[in-house]
PDB file of C-alpha atoms in Angstrom:
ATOM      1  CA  UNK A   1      93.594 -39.678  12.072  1.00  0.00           C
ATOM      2  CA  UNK A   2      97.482 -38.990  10.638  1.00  0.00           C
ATOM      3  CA  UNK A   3     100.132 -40.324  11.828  1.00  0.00           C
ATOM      4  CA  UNK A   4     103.828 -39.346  11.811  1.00  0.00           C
ATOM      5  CA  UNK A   5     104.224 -42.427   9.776  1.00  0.00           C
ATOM      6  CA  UNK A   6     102.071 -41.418   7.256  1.00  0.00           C
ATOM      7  CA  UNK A   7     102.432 -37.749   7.381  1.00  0.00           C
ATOM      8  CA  UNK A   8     106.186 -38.851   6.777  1.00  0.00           C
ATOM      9  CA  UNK A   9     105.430 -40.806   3.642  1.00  0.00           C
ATOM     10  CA  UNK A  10     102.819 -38.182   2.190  1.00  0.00           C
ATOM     11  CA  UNK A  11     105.889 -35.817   2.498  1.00  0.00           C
ATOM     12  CA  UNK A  12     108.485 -37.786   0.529  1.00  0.00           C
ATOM     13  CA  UNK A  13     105.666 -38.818  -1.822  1.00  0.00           C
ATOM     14  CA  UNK A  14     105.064 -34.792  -2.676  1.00  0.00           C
ATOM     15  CA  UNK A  15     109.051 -33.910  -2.730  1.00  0.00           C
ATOM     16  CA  UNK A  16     109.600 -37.151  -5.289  1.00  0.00           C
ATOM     17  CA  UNK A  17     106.994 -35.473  -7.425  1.00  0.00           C
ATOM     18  CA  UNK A  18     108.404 -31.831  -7.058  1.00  0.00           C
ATOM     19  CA  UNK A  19     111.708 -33.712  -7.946  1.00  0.00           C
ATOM     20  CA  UNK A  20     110.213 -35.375 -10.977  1.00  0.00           C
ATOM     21  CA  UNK A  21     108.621 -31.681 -12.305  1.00  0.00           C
ATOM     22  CA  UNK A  22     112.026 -29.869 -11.486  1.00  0.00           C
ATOM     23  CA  UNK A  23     113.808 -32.302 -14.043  1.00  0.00           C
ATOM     24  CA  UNK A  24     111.333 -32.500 -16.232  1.00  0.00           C
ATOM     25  CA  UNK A  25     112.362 -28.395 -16.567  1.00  0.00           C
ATOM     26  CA  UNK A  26     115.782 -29.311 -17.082  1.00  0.00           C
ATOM     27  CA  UNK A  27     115.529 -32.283 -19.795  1.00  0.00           C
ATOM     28  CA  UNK A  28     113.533 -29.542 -21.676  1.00  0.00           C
ATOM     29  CA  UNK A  29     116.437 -26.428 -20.992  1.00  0.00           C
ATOM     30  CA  UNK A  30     118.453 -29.432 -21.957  1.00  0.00           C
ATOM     31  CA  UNK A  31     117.057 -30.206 -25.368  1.00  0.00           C
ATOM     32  CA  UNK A  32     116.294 -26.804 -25.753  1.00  0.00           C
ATOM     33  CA  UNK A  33     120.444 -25.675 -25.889  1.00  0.00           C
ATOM     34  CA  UNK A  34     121.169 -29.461 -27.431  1.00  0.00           C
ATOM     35  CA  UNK A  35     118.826 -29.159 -30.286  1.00  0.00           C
ATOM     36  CA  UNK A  36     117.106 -32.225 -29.225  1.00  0.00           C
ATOM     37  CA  UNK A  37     113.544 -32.397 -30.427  1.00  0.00           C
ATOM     38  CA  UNK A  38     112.595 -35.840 -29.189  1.00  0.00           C
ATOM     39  CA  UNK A  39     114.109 -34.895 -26.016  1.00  0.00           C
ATOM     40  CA  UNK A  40     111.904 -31.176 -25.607  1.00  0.00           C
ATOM     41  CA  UNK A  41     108.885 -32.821 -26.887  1.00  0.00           C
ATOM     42  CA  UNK A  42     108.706 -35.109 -24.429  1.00  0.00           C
ATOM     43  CA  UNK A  43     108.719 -32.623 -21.746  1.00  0.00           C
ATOM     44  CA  UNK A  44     104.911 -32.065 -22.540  1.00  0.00           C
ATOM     45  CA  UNK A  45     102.232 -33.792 -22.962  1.00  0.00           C
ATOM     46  CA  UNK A  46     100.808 -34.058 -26.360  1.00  0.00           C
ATOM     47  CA  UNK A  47      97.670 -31.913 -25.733  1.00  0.00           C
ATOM     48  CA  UNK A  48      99.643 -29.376 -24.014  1.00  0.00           C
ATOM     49  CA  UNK A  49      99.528 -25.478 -25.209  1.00  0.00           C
ATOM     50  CA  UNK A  50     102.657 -23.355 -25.542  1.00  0.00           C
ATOM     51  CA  UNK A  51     102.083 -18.933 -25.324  1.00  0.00           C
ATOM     52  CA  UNK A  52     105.597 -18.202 -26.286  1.00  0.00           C
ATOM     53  CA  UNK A  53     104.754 -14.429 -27.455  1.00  0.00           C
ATOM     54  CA  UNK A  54     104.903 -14.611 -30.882  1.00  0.00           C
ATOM     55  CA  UNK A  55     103.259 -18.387 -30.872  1.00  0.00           C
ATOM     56  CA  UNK A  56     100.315 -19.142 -29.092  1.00  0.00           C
ATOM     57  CA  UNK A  57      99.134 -22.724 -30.139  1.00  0.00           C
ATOM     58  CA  UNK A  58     100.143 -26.401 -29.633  1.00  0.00           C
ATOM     59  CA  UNK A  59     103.319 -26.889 -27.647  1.00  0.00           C
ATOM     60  CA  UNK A  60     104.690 -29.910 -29.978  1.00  0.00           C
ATOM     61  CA  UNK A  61     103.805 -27.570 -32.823  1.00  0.00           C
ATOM     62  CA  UNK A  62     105.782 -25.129 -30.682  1.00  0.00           C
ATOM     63  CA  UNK A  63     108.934 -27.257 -30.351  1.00  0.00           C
ATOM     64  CA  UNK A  64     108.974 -28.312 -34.709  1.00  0.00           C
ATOM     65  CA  UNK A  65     109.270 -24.530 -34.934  1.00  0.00           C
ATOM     66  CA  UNK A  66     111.924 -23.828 -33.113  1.00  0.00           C
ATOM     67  CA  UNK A  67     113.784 -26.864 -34.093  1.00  0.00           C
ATOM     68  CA  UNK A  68     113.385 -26.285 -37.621  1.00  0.00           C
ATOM     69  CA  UNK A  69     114.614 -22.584 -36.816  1.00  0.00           C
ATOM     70  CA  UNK A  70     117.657 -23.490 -35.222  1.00  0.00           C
ATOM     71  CA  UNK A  71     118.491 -26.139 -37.860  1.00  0.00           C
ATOM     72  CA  UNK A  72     118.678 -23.214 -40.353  1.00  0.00           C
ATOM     73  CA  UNK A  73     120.859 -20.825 -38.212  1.00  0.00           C
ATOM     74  CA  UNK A  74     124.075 -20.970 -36.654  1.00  0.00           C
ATOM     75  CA  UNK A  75     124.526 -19.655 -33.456  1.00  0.00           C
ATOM     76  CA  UNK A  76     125.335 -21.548 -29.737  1.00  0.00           C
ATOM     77  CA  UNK A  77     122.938 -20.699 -27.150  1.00  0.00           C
ATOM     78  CA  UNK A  78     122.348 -21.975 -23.259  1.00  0.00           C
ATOM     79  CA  UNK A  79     119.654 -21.397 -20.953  1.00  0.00           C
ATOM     80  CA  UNK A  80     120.186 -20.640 -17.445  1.00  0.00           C
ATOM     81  CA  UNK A  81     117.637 -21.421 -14.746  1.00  0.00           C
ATOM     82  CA  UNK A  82     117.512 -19.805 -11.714  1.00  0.00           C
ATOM     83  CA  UNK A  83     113.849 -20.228  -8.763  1.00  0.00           C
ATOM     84  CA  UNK A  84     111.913 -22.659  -9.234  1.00  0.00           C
ATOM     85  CA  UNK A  85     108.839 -22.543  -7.169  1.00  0.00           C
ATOM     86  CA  UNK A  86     106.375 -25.705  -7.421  1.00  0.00           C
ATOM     87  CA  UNK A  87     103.179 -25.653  -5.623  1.00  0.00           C
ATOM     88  CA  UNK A  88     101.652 -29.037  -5.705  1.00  0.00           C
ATOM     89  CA  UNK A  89      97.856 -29.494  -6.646  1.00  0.00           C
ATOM     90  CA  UNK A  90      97.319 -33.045  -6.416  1.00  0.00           C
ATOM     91  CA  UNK A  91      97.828 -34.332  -9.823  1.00  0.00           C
ATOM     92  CA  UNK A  92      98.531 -31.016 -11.399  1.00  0.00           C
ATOM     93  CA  UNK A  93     101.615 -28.893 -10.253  1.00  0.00           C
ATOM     94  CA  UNK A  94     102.136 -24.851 -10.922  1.00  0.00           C
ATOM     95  CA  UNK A  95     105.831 -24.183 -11.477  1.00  0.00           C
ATOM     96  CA  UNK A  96     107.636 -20.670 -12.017  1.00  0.00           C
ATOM     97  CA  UNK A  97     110.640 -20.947 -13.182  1.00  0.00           C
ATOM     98  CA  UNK A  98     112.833 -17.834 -13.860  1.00  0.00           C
ATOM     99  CA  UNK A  99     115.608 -18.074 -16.664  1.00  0.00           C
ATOM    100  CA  UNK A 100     118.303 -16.444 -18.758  1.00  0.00           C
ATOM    101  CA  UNK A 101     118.825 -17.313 -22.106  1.00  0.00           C
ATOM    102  CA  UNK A 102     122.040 -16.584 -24.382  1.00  0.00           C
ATOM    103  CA  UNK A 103     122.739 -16.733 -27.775  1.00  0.00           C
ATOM    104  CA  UNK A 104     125.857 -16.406 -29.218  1.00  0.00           C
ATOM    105  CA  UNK A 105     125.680 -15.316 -33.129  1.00  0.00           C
ATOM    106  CA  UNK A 106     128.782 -14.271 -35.073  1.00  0.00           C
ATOM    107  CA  UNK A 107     127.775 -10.474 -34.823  1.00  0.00           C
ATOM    108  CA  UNK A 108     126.122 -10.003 -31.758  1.00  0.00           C
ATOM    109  CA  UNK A 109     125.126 -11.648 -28.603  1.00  0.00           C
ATOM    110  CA  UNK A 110     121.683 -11.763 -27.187  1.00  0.00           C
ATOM    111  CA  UNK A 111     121.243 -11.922 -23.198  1.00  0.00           C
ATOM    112  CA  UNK A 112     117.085 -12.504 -22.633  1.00  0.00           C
ATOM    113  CA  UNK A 113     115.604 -13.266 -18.791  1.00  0.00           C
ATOM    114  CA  UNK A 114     112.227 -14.054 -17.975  1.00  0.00           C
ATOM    115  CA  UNK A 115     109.727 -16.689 -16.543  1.00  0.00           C
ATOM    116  CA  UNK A 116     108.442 -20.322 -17.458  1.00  0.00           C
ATOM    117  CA  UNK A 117     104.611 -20.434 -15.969  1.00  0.00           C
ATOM    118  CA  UNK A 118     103.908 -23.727 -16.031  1.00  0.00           C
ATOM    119  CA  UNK A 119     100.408 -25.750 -15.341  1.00  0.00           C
ATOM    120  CA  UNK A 120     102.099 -29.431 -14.850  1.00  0.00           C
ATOM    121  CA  UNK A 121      99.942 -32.614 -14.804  1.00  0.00           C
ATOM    122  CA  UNK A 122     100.912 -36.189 -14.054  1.00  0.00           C
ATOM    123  CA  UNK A 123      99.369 -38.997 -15.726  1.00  0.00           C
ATOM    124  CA  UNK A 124     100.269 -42.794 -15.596  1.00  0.00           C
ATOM    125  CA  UNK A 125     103.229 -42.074 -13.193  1.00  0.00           C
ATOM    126  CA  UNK A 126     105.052 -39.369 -15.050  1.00  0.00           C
ATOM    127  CA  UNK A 127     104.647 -35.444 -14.972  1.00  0.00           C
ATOM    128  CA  UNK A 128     104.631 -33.503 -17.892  1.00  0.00           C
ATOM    129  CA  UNK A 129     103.673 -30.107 -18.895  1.00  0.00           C
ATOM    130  CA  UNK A 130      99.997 -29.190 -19.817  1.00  0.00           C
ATOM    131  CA  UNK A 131      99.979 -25.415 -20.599  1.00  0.00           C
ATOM    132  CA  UNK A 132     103.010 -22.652 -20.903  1.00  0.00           C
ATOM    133  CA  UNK A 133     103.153 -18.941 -20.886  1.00  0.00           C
ATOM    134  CA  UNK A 134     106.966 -17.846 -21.043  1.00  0.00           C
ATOM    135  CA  UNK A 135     107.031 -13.922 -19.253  1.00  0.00           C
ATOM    136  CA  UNK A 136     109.881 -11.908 -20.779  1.00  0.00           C
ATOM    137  CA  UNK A 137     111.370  -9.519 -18.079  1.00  0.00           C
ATOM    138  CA  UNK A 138     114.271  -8.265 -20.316  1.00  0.00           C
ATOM    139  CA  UNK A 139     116.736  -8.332 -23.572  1.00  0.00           C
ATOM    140  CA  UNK A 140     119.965  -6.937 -24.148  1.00  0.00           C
ATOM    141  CA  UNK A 141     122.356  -7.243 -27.266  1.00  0.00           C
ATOM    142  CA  UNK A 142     125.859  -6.939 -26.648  1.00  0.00           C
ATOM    143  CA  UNK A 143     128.824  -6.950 -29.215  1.00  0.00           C
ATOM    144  CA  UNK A 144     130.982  -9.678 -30.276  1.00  0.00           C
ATOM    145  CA  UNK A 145     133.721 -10.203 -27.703  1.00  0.00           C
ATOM    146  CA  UNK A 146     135.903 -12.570 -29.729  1.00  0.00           C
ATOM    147  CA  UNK A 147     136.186 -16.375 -29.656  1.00  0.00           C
ATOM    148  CA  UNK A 148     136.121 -17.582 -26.063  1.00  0.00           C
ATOM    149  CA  UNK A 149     138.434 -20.513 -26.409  1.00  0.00           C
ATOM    150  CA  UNK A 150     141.359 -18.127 -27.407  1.00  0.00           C
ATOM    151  CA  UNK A 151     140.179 -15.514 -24.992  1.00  0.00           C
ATOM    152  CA  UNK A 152     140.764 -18.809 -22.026  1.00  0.00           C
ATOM    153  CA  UNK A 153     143.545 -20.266 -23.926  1.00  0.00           C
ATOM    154  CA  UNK A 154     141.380 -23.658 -24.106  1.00  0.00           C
ATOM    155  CA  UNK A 155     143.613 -26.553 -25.981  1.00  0.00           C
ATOM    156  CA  UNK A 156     141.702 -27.892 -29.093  1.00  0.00           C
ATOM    157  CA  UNK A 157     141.294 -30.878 -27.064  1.00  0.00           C
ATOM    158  CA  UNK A 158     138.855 -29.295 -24.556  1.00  0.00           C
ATOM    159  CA  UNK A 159     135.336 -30.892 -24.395  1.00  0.00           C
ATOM    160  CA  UNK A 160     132.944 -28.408 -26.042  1.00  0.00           C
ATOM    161  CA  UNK A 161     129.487 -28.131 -26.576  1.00  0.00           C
ATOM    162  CA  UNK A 162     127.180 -28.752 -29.679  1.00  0.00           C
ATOM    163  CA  UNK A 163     124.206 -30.365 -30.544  1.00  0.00           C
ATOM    164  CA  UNK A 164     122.513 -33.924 -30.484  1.00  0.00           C
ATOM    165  CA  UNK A 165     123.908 -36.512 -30.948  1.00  0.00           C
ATOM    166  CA  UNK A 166     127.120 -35.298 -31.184  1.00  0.00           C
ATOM    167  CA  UNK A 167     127.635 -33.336 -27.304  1.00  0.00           C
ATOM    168  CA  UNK A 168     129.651 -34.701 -24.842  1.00  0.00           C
ATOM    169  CA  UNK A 169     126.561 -35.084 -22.594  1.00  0.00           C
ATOM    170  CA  UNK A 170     125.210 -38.216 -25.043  1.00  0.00           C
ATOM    171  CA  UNK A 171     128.453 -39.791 -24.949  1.00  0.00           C
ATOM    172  CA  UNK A 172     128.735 -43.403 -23.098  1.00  0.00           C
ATOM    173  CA  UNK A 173     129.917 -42.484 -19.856  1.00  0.00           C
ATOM    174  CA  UNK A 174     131.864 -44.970 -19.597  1.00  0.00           C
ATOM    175  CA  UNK A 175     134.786 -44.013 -22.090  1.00  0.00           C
ATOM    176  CA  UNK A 176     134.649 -40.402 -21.004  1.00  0.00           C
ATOM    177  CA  UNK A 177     135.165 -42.294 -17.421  1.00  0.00           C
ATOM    178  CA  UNK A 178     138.611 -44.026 -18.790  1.00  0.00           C
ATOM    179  CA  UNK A 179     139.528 -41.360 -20.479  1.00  0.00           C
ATOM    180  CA  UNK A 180     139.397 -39.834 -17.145  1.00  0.00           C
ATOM    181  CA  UNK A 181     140.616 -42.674 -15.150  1.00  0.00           C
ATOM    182  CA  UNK A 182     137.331 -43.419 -13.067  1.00  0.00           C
ATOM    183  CA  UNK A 183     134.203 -46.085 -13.742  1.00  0.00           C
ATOM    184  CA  UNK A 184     130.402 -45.897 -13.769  1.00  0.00           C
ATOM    185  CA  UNK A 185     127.400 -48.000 -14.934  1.00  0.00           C
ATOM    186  CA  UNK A 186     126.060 -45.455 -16.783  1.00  0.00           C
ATOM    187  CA  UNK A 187     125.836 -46.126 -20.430  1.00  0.00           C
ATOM    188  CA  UNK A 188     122.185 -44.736 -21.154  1.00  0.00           C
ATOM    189  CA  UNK A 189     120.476 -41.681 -22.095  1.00  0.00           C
ATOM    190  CA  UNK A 190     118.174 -40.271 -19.474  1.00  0.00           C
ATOM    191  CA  UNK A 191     114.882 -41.125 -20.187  1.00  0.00           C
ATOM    192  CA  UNK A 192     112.207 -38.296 -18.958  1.00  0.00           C
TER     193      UNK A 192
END
């Protein structure tokens, strides 16, 4: 027999878990726009496959591709993620998650929207992805508009984003916290 008690507890057991595969989505968007390849690889587990399109193979293999790729090119880019829909399987997960991508190059800019399928596993506590197929929906390139921070009149002081190490995001929170004339305890980099 169930009781409320331990219906209760079997609920907030499967919402930590949905929790725990949600971020694991955004340390990966994360690494993904921060050039972080310690931080995207360890979004998936190391057996886990990656059908990107144009790659279909290992998803680490994936990751040293793209990071290699970006490290060559200079443009800004940030992902957007919209639904995310987990249905829990016990120790396996499926999660949609719908996105928009944008990527800022010197002569165009490239606005691309589509899906994350994701077949998520836990193992020894922690959930990770196991296999990938990113669905494109659509892509659109759009003109140079000019440089946004005279376009907003943004002071040269103005945080602004780059890559690891050096974004604002990997900086002790404590001295952006004086700067700003509040405290926290948080001094480390989340570990996913």
């Amino acid at each position: 027999m169930v009781t409320d008690d331990s219906a209760s507890a079997s609920a907030v057991l499967e919402l930590l878990d949905k929790q725990a595969i949600y971020e694991n989505m955004m340390f990966y968007i994360r690494g993904q726009d921060r050039k972080d390849l310690e931080l995207v690889k360890s979004t998936f587990w190391p057996d886990a496959t990656e059908d990107h399109g144009a790659f279909v193979g290992s998803a680490h293999d994936f990751c040293d591709l793209v990071h290699e790729r970006s490290r060559t090119t200079r443009y800004t880019a940030v992902h957007n993620c919209g639904n995310v829909l987990i249905e829990m399987l016990g120790d396996q997960a499926k999660r949609e998650t719908v996105f928009t991508y944008v990527r800022v190059e010197t002569e165009r800019t490239i606005v691309l929207s589509g899906r994350y399928r994701d077949l998520c596993e836990k193992r020894r506590g922690q959930w990770k992805v196991l296999r990938r197929l990113v669905i494109f929906e659509w892509v659109q390139t759009l003109p140079p508009n000019g440089d946004y921070w005279e376009i907003f009149g943004y002071p040269s002081t103005a945080s602004r984003g780059t890559i690891y190490p050096d974004d604002p995001i990997y900086h002790d929170w404590n001295v952006l916290s004086r700067i700003r004339g509040t405290t926290t305890d948080e001094t480390e980099r989340p570990n996913p």
